[in-house]
Coordinates of N, CA, C and O in Angstrom, one line a residue:
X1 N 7.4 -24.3 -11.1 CA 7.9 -23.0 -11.2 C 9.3 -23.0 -10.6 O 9.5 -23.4 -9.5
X2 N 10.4 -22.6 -11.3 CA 11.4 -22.4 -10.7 C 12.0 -21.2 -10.2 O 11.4 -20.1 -10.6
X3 N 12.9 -21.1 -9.4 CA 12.9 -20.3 -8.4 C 14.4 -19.6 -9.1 O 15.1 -20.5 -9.5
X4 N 15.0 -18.2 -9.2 CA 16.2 -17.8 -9.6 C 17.0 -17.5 -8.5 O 16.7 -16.5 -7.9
X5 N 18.2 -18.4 -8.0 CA 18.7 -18.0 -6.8 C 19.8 -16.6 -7.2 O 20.7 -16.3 -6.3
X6 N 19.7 -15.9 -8.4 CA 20.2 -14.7 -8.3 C 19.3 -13.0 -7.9 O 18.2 -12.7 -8.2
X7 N 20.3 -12.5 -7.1 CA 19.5 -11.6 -6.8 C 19.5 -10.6 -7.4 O 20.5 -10.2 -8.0
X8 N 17.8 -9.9 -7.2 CA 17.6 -8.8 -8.3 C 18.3 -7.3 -7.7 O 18.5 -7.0 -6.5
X9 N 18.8 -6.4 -9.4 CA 19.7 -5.5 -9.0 C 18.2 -4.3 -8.4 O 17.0 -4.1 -8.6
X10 N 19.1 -3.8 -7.8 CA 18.1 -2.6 -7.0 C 18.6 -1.2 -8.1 O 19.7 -1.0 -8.6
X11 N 18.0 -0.8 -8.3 CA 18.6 0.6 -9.3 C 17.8 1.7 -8.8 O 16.7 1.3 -8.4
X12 N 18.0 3.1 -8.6 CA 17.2 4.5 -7.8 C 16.6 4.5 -9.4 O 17.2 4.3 -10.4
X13 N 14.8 5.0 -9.1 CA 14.4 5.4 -10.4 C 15.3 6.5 -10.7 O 16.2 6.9 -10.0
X14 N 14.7 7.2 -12.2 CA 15.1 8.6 -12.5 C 14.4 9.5 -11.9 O 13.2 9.3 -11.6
X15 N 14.8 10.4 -11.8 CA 13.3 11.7 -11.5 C 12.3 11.6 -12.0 O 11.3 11.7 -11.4
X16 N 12.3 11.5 -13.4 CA 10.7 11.9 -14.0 C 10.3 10.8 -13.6 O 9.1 10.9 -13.4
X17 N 10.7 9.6 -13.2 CA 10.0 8.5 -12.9 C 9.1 8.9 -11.7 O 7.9 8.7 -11.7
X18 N 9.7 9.2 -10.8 CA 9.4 9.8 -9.3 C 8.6 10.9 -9.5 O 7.7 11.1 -8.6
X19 N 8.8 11.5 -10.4 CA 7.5 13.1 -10.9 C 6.3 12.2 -10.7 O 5.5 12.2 -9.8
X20 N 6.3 11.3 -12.0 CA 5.5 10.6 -12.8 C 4.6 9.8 -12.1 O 3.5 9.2 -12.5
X21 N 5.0 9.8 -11.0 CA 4.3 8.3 -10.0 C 4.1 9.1 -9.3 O 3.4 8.4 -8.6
X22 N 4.2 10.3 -8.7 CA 3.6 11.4 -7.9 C 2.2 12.0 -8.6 O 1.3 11.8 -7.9
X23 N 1.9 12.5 -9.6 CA 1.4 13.1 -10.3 C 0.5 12.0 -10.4 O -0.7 12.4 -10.5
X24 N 0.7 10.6 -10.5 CA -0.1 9.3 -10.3 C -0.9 9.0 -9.6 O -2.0 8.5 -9.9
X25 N -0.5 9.2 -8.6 CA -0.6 9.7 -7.0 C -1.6 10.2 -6.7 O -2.6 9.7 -6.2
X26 N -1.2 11.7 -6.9 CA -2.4 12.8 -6.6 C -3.7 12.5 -7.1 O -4.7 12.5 -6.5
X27 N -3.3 12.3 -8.8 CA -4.5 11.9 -9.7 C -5.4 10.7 -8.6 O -6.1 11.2 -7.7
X28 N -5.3 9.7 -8.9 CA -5.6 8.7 -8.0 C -6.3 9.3 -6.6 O -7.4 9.0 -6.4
X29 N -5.7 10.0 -5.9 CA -6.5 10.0 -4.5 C -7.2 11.4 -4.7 O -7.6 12.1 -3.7
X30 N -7.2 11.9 -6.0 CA -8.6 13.0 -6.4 C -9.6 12.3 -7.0 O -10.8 12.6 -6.9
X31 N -9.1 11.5 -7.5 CA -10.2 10.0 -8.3 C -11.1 9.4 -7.0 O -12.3 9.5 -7.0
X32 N -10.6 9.0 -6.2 CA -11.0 8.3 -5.3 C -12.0 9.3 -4.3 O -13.0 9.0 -3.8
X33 N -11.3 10.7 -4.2 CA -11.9 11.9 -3.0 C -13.4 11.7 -3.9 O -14.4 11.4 -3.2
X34 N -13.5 12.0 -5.3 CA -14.2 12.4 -6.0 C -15.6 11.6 -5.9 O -16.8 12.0 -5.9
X35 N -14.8 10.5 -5.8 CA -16.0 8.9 -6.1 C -16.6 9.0 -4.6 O -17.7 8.5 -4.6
X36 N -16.0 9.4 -3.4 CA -16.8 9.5 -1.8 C -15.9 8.4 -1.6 O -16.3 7.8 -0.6
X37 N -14.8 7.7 -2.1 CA -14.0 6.6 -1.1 C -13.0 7.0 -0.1 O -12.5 6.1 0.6
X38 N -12.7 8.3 0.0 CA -11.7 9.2 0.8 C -13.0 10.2 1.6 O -13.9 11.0 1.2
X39 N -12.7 9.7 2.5 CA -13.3 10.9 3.3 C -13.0 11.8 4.5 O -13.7 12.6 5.2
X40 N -12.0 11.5 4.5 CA -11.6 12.3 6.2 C -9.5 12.7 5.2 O -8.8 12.3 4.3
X41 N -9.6 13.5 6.0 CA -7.7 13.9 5.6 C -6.7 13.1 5.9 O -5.7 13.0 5.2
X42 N -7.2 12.5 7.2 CA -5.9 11.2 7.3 C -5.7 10.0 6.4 O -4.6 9.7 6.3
X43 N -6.4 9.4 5.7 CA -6.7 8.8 4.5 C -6.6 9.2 3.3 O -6.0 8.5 2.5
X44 N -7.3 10.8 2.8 CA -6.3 11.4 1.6 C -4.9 11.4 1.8 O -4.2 11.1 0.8
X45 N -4.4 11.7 3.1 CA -2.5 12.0 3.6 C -1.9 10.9 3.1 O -0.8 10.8 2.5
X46 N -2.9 9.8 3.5 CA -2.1 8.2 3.6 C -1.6 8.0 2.0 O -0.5 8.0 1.5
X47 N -3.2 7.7 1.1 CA -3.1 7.6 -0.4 C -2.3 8.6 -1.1 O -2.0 8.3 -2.2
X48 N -1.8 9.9 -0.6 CA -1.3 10.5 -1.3 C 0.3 10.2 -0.7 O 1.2 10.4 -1.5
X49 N 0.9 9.7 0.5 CA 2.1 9.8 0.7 C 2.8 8.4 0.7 O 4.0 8.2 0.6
X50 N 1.9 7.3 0.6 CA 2.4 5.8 0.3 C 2.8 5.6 -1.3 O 1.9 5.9 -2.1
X51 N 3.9 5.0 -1.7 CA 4.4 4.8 -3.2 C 4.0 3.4 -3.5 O 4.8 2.5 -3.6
X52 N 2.5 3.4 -3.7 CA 1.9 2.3 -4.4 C 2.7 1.4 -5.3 O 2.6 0.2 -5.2
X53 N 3.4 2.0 -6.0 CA 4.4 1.3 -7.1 C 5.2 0.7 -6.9 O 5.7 -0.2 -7.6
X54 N 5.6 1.2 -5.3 CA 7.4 0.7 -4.9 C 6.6 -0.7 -4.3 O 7.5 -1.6 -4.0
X55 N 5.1 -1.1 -4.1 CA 5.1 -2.3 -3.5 C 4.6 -3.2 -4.9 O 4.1 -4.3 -4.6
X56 N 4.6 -2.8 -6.0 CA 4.7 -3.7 -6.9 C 5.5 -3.0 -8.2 O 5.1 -2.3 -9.2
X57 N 7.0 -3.6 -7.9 CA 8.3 -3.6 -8.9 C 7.4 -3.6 -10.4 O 7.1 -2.8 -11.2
X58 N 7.3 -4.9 -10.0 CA 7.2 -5.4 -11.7 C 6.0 -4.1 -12.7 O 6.3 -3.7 -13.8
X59 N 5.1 -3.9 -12.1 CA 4.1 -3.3 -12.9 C 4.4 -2.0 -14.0 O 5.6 -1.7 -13.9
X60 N 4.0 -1.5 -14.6 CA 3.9 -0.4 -14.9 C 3.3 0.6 -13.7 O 2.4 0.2 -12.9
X61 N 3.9 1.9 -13.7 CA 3.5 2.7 -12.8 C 2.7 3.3 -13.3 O 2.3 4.3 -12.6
X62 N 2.1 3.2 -14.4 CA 0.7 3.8 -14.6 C -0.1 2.5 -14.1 O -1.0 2.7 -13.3
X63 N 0.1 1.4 -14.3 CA -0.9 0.1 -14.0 C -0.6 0.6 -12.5 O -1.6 1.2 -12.2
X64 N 0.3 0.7 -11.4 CA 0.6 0.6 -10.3 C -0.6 1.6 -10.0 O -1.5 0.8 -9.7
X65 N -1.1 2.8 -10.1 CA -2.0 4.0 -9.6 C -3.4 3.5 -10.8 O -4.4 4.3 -10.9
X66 N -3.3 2.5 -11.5 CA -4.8 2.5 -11.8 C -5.8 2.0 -10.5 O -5.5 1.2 -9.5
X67 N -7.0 2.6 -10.9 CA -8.8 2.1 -9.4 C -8.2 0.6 -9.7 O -8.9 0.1 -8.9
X68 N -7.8 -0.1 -10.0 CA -7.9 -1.3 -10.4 C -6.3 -2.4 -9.2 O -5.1 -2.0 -8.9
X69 N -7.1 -3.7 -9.1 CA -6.2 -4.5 -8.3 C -4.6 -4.2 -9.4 O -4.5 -3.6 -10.5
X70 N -3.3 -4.9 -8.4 CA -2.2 -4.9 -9.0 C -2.1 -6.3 -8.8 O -2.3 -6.8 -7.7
X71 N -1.7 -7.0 -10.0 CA -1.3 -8.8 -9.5 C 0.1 -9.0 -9.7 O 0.7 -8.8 -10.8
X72 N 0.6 -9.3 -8.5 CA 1.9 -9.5 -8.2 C 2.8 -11.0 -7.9 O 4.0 -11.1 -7.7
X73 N 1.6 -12.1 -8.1 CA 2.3 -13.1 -8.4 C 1.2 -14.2 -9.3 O 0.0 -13.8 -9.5
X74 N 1.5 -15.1 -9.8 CA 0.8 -15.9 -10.8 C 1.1 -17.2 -10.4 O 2.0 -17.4 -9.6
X75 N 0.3 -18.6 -11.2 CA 0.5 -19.3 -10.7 C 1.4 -20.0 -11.7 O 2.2 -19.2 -12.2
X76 N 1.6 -21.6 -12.3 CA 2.1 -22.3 -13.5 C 1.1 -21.5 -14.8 O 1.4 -20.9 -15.9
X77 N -0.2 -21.7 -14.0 CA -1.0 -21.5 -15.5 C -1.1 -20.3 -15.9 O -1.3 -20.1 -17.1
X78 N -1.1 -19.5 -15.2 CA -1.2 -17.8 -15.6 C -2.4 -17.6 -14.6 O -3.2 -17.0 -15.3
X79 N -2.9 -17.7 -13.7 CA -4.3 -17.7 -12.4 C -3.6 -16.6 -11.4 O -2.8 -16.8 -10.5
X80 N -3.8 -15.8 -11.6 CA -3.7 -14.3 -10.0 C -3.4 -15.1 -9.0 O -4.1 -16.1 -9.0
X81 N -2.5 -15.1 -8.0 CA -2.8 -16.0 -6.7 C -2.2 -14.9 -6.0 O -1.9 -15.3 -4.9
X82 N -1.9 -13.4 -6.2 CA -1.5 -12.7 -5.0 C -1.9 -11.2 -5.8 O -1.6 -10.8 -6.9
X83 N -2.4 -10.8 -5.0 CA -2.7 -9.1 -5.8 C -2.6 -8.1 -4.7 O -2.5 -8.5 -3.6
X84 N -2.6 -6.6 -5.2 CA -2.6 -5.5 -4.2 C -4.3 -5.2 -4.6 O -4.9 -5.2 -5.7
X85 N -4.7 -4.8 -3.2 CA -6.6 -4.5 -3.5 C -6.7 -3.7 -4.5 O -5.7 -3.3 -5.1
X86 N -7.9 -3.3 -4.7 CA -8.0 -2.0 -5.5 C -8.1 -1.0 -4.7 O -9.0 -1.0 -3.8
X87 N -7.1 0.3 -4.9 CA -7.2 1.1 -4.2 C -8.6 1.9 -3.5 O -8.4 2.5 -2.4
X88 N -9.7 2.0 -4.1 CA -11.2 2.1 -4.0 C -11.7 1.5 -2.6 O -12.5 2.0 -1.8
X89 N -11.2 0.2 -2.5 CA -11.8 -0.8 -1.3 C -10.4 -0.2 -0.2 O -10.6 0.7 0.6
X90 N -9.1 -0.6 -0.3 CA -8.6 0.1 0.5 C -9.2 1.3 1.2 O -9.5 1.4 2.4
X91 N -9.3 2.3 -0.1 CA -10.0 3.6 1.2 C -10.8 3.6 1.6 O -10.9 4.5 2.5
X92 N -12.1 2.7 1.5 CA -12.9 2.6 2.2 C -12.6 1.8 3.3 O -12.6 2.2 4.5
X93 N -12.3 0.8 3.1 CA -12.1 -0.4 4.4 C -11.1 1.0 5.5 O -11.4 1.2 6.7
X94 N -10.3 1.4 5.1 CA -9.4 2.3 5.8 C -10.3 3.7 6.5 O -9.6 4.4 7.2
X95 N -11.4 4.0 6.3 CA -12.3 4.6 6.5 C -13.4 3.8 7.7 O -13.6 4.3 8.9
X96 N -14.0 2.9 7.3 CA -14.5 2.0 8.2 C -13.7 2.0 9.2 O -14.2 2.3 10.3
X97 N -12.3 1.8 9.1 CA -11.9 1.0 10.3 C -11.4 2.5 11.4 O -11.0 2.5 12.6
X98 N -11.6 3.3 10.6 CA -11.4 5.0 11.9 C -10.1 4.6 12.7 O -10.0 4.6 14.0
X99 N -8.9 4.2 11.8 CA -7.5 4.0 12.3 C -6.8 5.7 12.8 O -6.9 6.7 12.0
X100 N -6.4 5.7 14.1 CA -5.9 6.8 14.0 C -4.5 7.2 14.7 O -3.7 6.3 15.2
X101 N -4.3 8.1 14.7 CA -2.5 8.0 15.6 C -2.3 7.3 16.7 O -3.3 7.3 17.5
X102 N -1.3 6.6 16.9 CA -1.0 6.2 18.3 C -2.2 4.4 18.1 O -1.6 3.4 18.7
X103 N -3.2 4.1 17.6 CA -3.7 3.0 17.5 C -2.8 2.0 17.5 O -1.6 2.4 17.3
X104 N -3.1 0.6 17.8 CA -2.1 -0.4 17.4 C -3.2 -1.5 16.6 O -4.3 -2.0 16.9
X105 N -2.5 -1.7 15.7 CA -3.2 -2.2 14.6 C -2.4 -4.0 14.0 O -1.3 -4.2 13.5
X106 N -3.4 -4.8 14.3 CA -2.5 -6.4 13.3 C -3.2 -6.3 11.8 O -4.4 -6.2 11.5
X107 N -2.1 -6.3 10.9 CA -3.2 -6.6 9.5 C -2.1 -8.2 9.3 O -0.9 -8.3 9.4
X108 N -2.7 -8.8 9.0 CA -2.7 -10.3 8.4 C -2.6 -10.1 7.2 O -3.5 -9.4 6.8
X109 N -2.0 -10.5 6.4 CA -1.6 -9.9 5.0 C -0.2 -9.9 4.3 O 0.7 -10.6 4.8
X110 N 0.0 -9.3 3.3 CA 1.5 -9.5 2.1 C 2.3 -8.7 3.6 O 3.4 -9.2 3.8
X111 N 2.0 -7.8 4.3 CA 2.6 -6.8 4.7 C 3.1 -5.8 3.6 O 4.2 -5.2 3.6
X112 N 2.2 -5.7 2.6 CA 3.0 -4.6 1.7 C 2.1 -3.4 1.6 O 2.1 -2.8 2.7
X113 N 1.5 -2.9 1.0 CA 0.6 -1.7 0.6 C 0.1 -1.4 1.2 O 0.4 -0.3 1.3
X114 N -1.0 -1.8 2.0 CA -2.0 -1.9 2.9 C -1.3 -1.7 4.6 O -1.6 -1.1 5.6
X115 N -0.6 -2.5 4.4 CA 0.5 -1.8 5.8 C 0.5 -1.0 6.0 O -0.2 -0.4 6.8
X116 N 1.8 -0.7 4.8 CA 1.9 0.9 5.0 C 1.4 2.1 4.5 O 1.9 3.2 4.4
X117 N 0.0 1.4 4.2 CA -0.9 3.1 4.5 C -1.8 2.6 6.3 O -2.5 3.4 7.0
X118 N -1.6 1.8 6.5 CA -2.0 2.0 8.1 C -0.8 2.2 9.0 O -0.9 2.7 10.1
X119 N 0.3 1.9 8.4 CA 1.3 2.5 9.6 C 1.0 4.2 9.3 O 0.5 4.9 10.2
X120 N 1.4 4.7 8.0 CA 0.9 6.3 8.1 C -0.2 6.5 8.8 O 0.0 7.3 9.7
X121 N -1.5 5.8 8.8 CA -2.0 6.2 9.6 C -1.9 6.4 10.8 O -2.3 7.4 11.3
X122 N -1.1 5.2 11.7 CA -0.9 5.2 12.9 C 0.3 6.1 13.5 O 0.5 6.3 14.7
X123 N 0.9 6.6 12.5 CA 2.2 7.3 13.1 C 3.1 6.5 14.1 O 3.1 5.3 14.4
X124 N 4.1 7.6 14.5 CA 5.1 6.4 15.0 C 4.4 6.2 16.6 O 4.1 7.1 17.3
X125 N 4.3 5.2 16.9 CA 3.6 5.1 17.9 C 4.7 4.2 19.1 O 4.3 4.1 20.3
X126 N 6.3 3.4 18.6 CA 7.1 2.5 19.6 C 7.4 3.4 20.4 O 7.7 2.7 21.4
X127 N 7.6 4.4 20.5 CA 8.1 5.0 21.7 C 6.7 4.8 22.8 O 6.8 3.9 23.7
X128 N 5.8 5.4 22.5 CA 4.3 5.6 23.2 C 4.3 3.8 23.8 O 4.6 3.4 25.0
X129 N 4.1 3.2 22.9 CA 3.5 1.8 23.0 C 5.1 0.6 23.0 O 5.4 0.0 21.9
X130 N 5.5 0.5 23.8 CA 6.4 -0.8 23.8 C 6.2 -2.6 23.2 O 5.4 -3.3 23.8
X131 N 6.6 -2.9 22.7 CA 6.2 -4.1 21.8 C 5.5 -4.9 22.8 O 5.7 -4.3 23.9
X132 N 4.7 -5.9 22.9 CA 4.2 -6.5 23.9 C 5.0 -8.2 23.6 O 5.2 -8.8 22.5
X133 N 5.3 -8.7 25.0 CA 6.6 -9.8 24.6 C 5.2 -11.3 25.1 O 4.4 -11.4 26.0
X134 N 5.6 -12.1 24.1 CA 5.1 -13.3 24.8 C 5.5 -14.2 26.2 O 6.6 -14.1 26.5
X135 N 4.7 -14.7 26.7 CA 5.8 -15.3 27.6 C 4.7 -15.8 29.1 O 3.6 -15.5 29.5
X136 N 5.8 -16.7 29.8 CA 4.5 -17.1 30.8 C 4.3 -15.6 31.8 O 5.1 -14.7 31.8
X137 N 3.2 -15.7 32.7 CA 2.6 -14.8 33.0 C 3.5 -14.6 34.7 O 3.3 -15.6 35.4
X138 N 4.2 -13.7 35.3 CA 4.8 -13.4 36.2 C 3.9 -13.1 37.6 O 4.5 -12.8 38.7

């Protein structure tokens, strides 16, 4: 696979795009309330205020808000090797895990989607909580 050392142009969507993927949005975490995968309000807040789409460029933003994974990188042969979950297990797992303000949380991961619907959950919490620094013990 080769690699394009030019960088990609950044462009602001249009509006309706931003309507469009809102209304995506909503749909989606009424989909999911509906199914019992949302259950508490901090978790509807989360799915409804994270822009699923903006962490996968390439997709269609209708594919971006489908129940369904997003695959975001491929291998030589065409084989998935990197996807965003399905939003369904997200809210559940995000439900399990009873994430709440002020928590400090490691997710091991793309750092994309799933982040940042647990940083919403967590709110801003660096003032509260100071980074913790490695280092020998004083």
């Amino acid at each position: 696979m080769t690699r394009s050392t030019e960088r990609p142009t950044v462009t602001t969507p249009r509006a309706t795009d931003l309507d469009e993927a809102s209304a995506l949005r909503h749909q989606l975490a009424d989909q999911l309330a509906e199914a019992g995968h949302i259950r508490t309000p901090a978790v509807d807040e989360a799915l409804r205020t994270v822009p699923r789409h903006a962490f996968a460029p390439d997709a269609p933003v209708q594919e971006a808000y489908a129940n369904d994974i997003v695959a975001i990188r491929h291998s030589d042969d065409g084989r998935i090797t990197s996807s965003i979950s399905a939003p369904w297990l997200q809210a559940d797992i995000l439900e399990a895990a009873r994430i709440r303000p002020g928590h400090r949380v490691l997710e091991i991961g793309s750092g994309g989607y799933n982040a940042a619907l647990i940083a919403e959950l967590v709110g801003p919490t660096r003032a509260q909580h100071p980074p913790v620094r490695a280092g020998p013990a004083t």
